[in-house]
CSV table of C-alpha atoms and ligand atoms in Angstrom, one decimal:
chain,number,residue,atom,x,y,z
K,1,UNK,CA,0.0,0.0,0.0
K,2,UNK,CA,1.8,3.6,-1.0
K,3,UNK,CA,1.1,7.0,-1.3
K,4,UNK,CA,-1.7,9.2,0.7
K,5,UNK,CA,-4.2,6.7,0.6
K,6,UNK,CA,-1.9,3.9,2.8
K,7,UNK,CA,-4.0,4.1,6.3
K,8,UNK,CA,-1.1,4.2,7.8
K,9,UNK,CA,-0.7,7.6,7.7
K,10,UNK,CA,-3.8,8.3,9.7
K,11,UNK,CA,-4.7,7.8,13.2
K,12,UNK,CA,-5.2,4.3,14.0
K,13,UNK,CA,-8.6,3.2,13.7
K,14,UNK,CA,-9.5,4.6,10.2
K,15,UNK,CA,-10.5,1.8,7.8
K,16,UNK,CA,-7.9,1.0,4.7
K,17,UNK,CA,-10.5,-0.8,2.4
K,18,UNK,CA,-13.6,-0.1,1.4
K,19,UNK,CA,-16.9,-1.6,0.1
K,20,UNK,CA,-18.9,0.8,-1.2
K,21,UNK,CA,-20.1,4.9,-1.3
K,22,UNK,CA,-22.8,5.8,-2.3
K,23,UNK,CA,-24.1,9.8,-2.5
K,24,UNK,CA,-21.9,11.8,0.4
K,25,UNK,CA,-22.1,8.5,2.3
K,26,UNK,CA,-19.2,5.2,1.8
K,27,UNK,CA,-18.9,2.3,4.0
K,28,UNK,CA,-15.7,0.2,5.1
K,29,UNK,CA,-15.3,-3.9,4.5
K,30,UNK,CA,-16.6,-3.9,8.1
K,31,UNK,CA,-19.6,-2.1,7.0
K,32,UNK,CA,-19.2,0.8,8.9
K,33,UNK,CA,-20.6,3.9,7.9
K,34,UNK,CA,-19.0,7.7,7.3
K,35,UNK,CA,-20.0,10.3,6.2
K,36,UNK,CA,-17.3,11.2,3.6
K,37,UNK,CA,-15.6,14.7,3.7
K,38,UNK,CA,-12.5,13.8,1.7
K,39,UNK,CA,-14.6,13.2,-1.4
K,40,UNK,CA,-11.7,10.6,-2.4
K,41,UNK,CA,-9.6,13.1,-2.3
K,42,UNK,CA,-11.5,15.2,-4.5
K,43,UNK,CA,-13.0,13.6,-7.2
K,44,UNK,CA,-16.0,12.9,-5.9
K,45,UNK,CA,-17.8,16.7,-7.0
K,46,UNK,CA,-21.3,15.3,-7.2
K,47,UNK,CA,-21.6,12.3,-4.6
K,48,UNK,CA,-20.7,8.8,-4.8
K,49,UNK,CA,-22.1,6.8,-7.7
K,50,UNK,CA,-23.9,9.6,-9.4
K,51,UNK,CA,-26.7,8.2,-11.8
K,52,UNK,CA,-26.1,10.2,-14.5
K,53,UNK,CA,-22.1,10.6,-14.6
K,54,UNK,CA,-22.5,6.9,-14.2
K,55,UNK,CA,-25.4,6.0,-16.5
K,56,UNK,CA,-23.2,8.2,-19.4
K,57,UNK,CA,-20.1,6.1,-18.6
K,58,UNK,CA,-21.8,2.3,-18.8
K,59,UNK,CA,-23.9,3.5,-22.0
K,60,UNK,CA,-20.1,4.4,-23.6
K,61,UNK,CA,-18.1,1.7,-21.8
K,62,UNK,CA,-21.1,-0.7,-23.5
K,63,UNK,CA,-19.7,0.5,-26.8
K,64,UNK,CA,-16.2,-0.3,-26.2
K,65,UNK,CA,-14.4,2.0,-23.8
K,66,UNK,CA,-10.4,1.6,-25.2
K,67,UNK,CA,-10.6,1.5,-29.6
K,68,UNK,CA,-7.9,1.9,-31.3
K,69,UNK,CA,-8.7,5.9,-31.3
K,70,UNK,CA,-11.8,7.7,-29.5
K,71,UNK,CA,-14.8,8.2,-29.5
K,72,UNK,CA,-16.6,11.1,-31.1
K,73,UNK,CA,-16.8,11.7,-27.3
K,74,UNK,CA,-13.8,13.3,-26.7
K,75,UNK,CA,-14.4,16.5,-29.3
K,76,UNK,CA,-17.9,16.7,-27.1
K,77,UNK,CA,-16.1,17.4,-23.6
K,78,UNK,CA,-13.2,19.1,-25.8
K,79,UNK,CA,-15.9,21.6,-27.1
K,80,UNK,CA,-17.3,21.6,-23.4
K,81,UNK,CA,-14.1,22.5,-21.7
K,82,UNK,CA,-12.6,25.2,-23.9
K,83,UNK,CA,-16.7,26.9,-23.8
K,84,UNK,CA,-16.3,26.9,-19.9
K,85,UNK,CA,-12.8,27.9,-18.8
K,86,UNK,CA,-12.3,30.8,-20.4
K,87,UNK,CA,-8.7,30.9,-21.0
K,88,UNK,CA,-8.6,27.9,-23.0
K,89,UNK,CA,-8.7,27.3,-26.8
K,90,UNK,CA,-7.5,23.6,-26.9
K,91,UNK,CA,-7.6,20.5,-24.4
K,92,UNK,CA,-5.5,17.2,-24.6
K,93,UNK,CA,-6.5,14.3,-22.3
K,94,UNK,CA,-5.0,12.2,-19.7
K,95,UNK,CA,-6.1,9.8,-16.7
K,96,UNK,CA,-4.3,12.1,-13.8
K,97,UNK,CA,-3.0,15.0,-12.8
K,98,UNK,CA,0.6,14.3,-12.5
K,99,UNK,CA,0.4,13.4,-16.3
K,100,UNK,CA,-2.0,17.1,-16.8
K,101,UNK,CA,0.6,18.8,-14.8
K,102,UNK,CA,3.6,17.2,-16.4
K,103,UNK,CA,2.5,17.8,-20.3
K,104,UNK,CA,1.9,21.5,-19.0
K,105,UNK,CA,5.8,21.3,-18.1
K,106,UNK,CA,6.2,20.1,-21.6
K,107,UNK,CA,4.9,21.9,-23.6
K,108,UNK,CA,5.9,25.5,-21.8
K,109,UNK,CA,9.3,23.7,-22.6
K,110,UNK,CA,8.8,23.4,-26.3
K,111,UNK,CA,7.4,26.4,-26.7
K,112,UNK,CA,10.3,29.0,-24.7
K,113,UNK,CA,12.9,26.4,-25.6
K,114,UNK,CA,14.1,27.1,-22.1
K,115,UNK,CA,14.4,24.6,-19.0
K,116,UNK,CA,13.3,26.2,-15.2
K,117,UNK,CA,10.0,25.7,-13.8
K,118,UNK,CA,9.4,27.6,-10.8
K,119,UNK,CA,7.2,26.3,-8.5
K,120,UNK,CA,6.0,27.2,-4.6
K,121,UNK,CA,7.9,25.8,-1.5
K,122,UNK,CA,5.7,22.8,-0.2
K,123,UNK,CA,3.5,23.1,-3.2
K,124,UNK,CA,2.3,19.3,-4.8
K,125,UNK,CA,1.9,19.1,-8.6
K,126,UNK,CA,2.2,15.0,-8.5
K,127,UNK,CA,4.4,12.4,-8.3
K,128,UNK,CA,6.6,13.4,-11.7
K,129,UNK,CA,10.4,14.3,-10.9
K,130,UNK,CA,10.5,17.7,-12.0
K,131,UNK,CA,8.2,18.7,-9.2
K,132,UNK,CA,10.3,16.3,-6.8
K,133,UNK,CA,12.1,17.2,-3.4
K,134,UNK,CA,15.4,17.2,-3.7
K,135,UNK,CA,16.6,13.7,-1.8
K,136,UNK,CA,13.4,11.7,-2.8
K,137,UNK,CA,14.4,8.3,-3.3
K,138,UNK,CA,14.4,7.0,-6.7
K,139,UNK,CA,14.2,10.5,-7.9
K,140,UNK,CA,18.0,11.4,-9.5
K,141,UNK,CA,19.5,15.0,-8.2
K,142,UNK,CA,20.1,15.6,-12.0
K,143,UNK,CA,16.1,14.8,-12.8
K,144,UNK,CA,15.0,17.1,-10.4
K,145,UNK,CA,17.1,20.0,-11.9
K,146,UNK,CA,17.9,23.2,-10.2
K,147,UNK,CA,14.3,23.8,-10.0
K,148,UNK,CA,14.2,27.6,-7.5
K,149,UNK,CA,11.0,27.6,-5.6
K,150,UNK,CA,9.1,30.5,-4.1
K,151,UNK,CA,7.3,31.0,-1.7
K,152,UNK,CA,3.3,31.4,-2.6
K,153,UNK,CA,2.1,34.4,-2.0
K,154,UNK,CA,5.8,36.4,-1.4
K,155,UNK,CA,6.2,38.3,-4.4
K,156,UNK,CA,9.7,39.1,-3.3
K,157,UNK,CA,10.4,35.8,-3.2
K,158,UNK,CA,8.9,34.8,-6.6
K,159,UNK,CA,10.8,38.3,-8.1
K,160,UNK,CA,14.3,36.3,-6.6
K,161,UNK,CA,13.5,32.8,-8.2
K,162,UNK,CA,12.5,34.8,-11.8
K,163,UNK,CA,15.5,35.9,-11.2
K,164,UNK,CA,17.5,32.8,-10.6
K,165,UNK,CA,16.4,31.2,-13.1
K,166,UNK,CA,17.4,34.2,-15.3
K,167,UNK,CA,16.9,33.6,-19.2
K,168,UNK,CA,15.9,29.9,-18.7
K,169,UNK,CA,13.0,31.0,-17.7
K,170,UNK,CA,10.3,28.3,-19.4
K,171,UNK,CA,6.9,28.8,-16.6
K,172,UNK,CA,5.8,29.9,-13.5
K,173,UNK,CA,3.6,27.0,-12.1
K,174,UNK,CA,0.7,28.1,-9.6
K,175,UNK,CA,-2.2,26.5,-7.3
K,176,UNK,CA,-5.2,28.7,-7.3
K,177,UNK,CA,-5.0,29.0,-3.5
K,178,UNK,CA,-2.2,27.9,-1.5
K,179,UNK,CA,-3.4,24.2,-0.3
K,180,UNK,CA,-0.3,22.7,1.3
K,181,UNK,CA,-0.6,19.6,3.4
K,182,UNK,CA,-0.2,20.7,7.2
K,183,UNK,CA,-1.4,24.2,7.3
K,184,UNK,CA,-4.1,27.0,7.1
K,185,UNK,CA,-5.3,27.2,3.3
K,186,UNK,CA,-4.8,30.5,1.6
K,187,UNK,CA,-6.5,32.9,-0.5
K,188,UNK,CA,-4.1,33.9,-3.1
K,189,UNK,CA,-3.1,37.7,-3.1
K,190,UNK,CA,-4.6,38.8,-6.2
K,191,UNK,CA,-1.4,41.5,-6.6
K,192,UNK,CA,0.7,38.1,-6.3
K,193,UNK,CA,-1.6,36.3,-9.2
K,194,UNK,CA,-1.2,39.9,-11.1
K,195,UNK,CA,2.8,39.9,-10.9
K,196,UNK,CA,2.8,36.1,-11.8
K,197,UNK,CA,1.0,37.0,-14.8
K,198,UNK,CA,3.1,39.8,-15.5
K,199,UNK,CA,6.6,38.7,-15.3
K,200,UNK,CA,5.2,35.4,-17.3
K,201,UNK,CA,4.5,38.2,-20.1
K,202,UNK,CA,7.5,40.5,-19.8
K,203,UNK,CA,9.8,37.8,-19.8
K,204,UNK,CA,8.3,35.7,-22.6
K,205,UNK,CA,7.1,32.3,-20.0
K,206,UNK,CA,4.4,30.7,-19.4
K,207,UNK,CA,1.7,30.5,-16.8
K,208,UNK,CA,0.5,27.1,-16.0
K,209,UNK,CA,-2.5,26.9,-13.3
K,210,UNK,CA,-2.3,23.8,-11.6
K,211,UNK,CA,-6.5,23.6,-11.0
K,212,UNK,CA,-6.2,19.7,-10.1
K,213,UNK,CA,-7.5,20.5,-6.9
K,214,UNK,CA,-9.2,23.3,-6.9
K,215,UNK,CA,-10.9,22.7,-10.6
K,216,UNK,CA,-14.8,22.8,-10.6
K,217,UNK,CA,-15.0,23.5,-6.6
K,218,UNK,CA,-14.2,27.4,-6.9
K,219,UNK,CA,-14.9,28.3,-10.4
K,220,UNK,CA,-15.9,26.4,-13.6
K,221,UNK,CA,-14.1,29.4,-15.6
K,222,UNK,CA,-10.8,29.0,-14.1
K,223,UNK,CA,-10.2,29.9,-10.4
K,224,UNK,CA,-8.7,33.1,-10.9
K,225,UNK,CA,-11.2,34.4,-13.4
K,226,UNK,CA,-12.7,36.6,-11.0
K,227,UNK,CA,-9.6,38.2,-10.9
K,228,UNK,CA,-9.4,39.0,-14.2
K,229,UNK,CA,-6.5,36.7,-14.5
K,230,UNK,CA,-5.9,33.9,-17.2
K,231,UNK,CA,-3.1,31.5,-17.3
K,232,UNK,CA,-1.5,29.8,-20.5
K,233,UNK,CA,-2.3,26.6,-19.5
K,234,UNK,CA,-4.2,24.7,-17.0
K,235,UNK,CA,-4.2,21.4,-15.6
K,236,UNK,CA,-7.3,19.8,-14.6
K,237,UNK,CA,-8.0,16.4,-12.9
K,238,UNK,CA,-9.8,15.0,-9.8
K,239,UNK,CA,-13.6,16.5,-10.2
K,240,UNK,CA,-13.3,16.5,-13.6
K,241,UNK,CA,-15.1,13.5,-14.2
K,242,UNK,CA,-16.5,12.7,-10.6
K,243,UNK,CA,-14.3,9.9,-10.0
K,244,UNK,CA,-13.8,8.2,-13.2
K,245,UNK,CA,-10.0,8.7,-14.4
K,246,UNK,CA,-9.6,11.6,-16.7
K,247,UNK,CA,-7.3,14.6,-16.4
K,248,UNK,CA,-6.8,17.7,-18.8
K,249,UNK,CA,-4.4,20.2,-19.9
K,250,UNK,CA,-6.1,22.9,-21.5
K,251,UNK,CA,-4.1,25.5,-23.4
K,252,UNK,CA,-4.3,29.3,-25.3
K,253,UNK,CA,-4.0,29.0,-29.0
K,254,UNK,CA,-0.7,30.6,-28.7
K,255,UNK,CA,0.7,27.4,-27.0
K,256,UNK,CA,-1.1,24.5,-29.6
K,257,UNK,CA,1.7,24.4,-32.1
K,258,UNK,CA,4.2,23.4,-29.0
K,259,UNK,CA,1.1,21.1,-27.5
K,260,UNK,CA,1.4,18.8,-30.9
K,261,UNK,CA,5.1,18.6,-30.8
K,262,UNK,CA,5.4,16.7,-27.5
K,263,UNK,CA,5.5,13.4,-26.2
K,264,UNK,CA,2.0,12.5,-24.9
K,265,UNK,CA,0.1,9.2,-25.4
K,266,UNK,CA,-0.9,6.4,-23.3
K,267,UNK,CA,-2.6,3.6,-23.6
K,268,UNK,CA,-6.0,4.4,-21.9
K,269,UNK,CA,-5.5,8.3,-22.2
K,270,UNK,CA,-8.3,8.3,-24.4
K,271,UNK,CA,-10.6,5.8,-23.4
K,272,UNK,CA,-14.4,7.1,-23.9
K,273,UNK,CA,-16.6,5.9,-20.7
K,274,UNK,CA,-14.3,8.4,-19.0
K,275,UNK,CA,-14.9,11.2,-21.2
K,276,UNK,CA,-18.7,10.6,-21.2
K,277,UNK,CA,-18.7,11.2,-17.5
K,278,UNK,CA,-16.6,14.3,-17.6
K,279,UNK,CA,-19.5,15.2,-20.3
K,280,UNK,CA,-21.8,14.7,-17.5
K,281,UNK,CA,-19.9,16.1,-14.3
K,282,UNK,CA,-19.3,18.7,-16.3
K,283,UNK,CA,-22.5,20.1,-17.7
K,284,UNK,CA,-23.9,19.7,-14.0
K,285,UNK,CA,-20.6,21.7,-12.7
K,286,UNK,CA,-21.5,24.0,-15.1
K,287,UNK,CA,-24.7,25.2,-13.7
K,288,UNK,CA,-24.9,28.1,-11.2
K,289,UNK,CA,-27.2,26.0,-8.5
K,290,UNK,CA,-24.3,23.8,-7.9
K,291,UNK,CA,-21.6,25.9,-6.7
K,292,UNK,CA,-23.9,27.7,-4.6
K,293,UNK,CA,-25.3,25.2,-2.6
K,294,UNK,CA,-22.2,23.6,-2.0
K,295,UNK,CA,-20.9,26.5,-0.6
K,296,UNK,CA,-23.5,27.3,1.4
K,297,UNK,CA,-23.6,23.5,2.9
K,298,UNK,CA,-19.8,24.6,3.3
K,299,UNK,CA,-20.2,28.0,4.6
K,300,UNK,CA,-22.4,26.2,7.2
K,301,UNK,CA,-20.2,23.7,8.1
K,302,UNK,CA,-17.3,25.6,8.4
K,303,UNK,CA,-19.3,28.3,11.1
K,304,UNK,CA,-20.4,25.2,12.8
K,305,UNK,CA,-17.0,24.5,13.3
K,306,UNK,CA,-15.6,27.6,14.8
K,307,UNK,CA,-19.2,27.6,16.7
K,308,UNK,CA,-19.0,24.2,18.4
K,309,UNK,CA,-14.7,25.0,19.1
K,310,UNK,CA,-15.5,28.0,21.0
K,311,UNK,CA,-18.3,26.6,22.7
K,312,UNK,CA,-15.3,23.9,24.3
K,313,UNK,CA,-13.0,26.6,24.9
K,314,UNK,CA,-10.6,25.5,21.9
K,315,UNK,CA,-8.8,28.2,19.4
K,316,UNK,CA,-8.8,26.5,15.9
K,317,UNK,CA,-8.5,28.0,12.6
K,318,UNK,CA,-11.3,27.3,10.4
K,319,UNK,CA,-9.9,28.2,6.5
K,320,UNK,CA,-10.2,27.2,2.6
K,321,UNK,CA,-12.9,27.6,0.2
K,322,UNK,CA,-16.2,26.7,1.7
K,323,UNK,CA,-16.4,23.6,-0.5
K,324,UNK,CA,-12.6,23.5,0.3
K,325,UNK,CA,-12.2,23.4,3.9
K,326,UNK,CA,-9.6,22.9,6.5
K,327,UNK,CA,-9.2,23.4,10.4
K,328,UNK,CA,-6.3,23.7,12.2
K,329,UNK,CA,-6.0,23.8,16.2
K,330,UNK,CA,-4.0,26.6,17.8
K,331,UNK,CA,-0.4,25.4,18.7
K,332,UNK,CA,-1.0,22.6,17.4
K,333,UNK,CA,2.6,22.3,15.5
K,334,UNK,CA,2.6,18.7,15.2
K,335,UNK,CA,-0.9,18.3,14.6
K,336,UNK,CA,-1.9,15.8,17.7
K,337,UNK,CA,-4.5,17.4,18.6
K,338,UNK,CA,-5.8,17.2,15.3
K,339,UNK,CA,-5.0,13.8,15.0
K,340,UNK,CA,-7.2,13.1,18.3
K,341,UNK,CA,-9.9,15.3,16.7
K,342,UNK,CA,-10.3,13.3,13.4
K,343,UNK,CA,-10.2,10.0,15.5
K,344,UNK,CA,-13.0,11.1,17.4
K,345,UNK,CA,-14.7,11.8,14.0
K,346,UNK,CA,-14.3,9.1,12.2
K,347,UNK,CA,-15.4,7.0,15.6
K,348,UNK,CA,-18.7,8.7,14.9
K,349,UNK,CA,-18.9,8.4,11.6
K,350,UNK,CA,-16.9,11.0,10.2
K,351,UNK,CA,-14.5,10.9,7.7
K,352,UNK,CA,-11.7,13.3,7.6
K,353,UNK,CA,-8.0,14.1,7.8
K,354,UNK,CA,-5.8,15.5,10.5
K,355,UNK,CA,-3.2,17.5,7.6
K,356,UNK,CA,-5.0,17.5,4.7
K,357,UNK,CA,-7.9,19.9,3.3
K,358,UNK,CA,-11.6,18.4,3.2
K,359,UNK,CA,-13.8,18.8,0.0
K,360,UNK,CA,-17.1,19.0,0.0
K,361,UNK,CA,-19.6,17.2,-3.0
K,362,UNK,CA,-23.4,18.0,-4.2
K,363,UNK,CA,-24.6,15.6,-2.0
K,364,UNK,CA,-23.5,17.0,1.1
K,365,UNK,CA,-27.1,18.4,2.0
K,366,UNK,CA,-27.8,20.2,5.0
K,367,UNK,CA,-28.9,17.1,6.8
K,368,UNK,CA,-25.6,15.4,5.6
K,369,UNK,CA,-24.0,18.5,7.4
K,370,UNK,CA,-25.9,18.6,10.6
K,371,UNK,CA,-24.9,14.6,11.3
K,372,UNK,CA,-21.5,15.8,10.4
K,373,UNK,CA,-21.7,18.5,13.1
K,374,UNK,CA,-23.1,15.9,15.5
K,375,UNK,CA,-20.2,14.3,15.1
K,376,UNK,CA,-17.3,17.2,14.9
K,377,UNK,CA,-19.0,18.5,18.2
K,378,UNK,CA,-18.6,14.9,20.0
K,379,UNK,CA,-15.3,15.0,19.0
K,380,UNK,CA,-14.6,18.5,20.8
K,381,UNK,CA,-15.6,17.3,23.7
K,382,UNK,CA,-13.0,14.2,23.3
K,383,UNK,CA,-10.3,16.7,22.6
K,384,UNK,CA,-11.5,19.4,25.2
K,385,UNK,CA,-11.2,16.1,28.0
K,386,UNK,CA,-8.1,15.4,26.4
K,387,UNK,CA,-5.9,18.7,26.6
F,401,PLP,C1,-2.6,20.5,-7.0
F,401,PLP,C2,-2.4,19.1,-7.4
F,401,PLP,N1,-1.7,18.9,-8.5
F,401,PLP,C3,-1.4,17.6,-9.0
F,401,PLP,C4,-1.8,16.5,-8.3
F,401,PLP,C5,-1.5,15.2,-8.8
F,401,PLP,O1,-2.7,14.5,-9.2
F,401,PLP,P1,-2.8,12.9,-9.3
F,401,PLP,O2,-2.7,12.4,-7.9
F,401,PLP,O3,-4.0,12.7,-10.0
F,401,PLP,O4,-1.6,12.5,-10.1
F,401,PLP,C6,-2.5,16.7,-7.1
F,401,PLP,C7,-3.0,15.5,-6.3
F,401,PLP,O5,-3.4,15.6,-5.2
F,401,PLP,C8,-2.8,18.0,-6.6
F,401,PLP,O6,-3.5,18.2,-5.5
């Protein structure tokens, strides 16, 4: 078992497999219940087992999901993408986001002809070596290049890695909102998103938004749209097709040329039952209704939250998007408090993580968020007995 989803990682008690989910609700082998507020990690934007992402997949996977090219299919969610986010003019498919993030590298590399990506300190772009720590086994010192890193938000700091990196300057690579593991999310600074966009332009690089995360939970334009700002390229993933693999880099028509001249194939990158749910999640995501009611369930939760800590005498830090959210507990440096917290939780039926943001889906209804809140303010009173 590897990666973010080995149990390990959590406190002990949380289940490692799973039977089944089913709307905001997904039991363990056990057959214990929870309430799911990790969405998979994301993907899940609509609930568990949605019947019409999933009724769109079986009717294309009937007709043979992986032909020797696609299905008509792809130009659908192609012509669906590039009418919603409005920076983009071309998409190219994939199954995740390292592979999204990774052609984005790519082909800001064919195009400038240059080598240096910047990218945040403690920022995640996926698994690929270019966006590797220094040290990582397996990775080679010489793969993961002299990469400079900023820090998010600092434009000082990003002014001094533009400047390290000189005229081998290829992209600027950027999370909507600063999301790193183990600490309060952030709102970006729109003067930071400005200056990214303008030293991308003055020195002839290219801005690549890395929406895996954030993509379809803030803003189905782009998440820095209302800001006025557009990247060069985007990377897409997770929601995009509510659980089913499918990732996208979508691109201005500036960058298509460079986009045809690089490597990118694989085997299943263009497999259709995929695509037909991204059709669906998609033209859901797309309407107004959804984002609002997820963020008011959010908005909700998150209050409730801050409510029920105060209420036990505990100083947390409630942040993120409301269909984003995170909480941190004051002091709490190496996060065993939180640890306790999110024991107590999924005890009662709760699942969440200690270090790692929360998302929220369509089916979290106000009823869904009330149990949760049952639950969150149980586990209060655990940590309250417990400090
Ligand atoms: C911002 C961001 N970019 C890229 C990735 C990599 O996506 P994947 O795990 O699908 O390769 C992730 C995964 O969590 C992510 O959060």
């Amino acid at each position: 078992m590897f990666g973010h989803k080995n149990v390990a990682r959590l406190p002990r008690g949380y289940p490692q497999f799973f039977d089944r989910g089913q709307g905001a609700v997904i039991w363990d082998v056990d057959g214990r219940e929870y309430v799911d507020m990790l969405c998979s990690w994301g993907p899940i934007l609509l609930g568990h087992v949605d019947p019409e992402v999933e009724a769109a997949a079986s009717t294309a996977a009937a007709r043979g999901d992986c032909l020797n090219g696609p299905s008509p299919v792809l130009v659908e969610l192609a012509e669906l993408l590039t009418d919603t986010v409005a920076h983009a003019d071309w998409a190219i498919f994939s199954k995740n986001g390292t592979d999204a993030t990774g052609l984005a590298v790519a082909v800001a590399r064919a195009e400038t002809g240059r080598g240096q990506i910047l990218m945040a300190h403690g920022a995640y772009h996926g698994i690929a070596p270019w966006s590797a720590v220094p040290g990582t086994p397996g990775v080679l010192d010489q793969e993961v290049s002299s990469t400079p890193r900023y820090d998010y938000n600092d434009i000082e700091s990003l002014e001094r890695a533009v400047d390290r990196a000189g005229t081998d300057l290829a992209a600027i690579v950027v999370t909507p909102i600063r999301h790193e593991v183990r600490r309060d999310l952030e709102d970006v600074k729109p003067e930071f998103a400005t200056r990214s966009r303008e030293l991308c332009d003055r020195l002839g690089a290219v801005l690549i938004l890395d929406e895996v995360r954030c993509g379809l939970r803030t803003d189905p334009r782009g998440s820095w749209e209302p800001l006025g700002i557009r990247p060069d390229l985007s990377a897409w993933s997770k929601a995009l097709g509510n659980g089913h693999p499918i990732a996208a880099l979508l691109g201005i028509r500036a960058l298509e040329h460079a986009a045809t001249t690089v490597s990118a194939t694989g085997s299943f990158w263009l497999n259709s039952a995929p695509m037909a749910a991204a059709v669906a999640t998609l033209t859901r995501a797309r309407q107004a209704d959804l984002l609002t009611s997820m963020t008011a369930a959010g908005s909700a939760f998150q209050q409730g939250l801050r409510d029920q800590a105060s209420a036990h005498g505990l100083v947390v830090s409630v942040s993120g998007p409301a269909t984003m959210p995170f909480m941190t507990f004051d002091g709490d440096d190496d996060f065993d408090v939180a640890r306790v917290w999110a024991a107590a939780c999924a005890e009662r039926g709760v699942y969440l993580h200690p270090t790692h943001n929360w998302f929220l889906s369509a089916a979290h209804s106000p009823a869904i968020i009330s149990r949760v809140l049952d639950a969150t303010d149980l586990a209060f009173g655990r940590v309250a007995a417990w400090s």
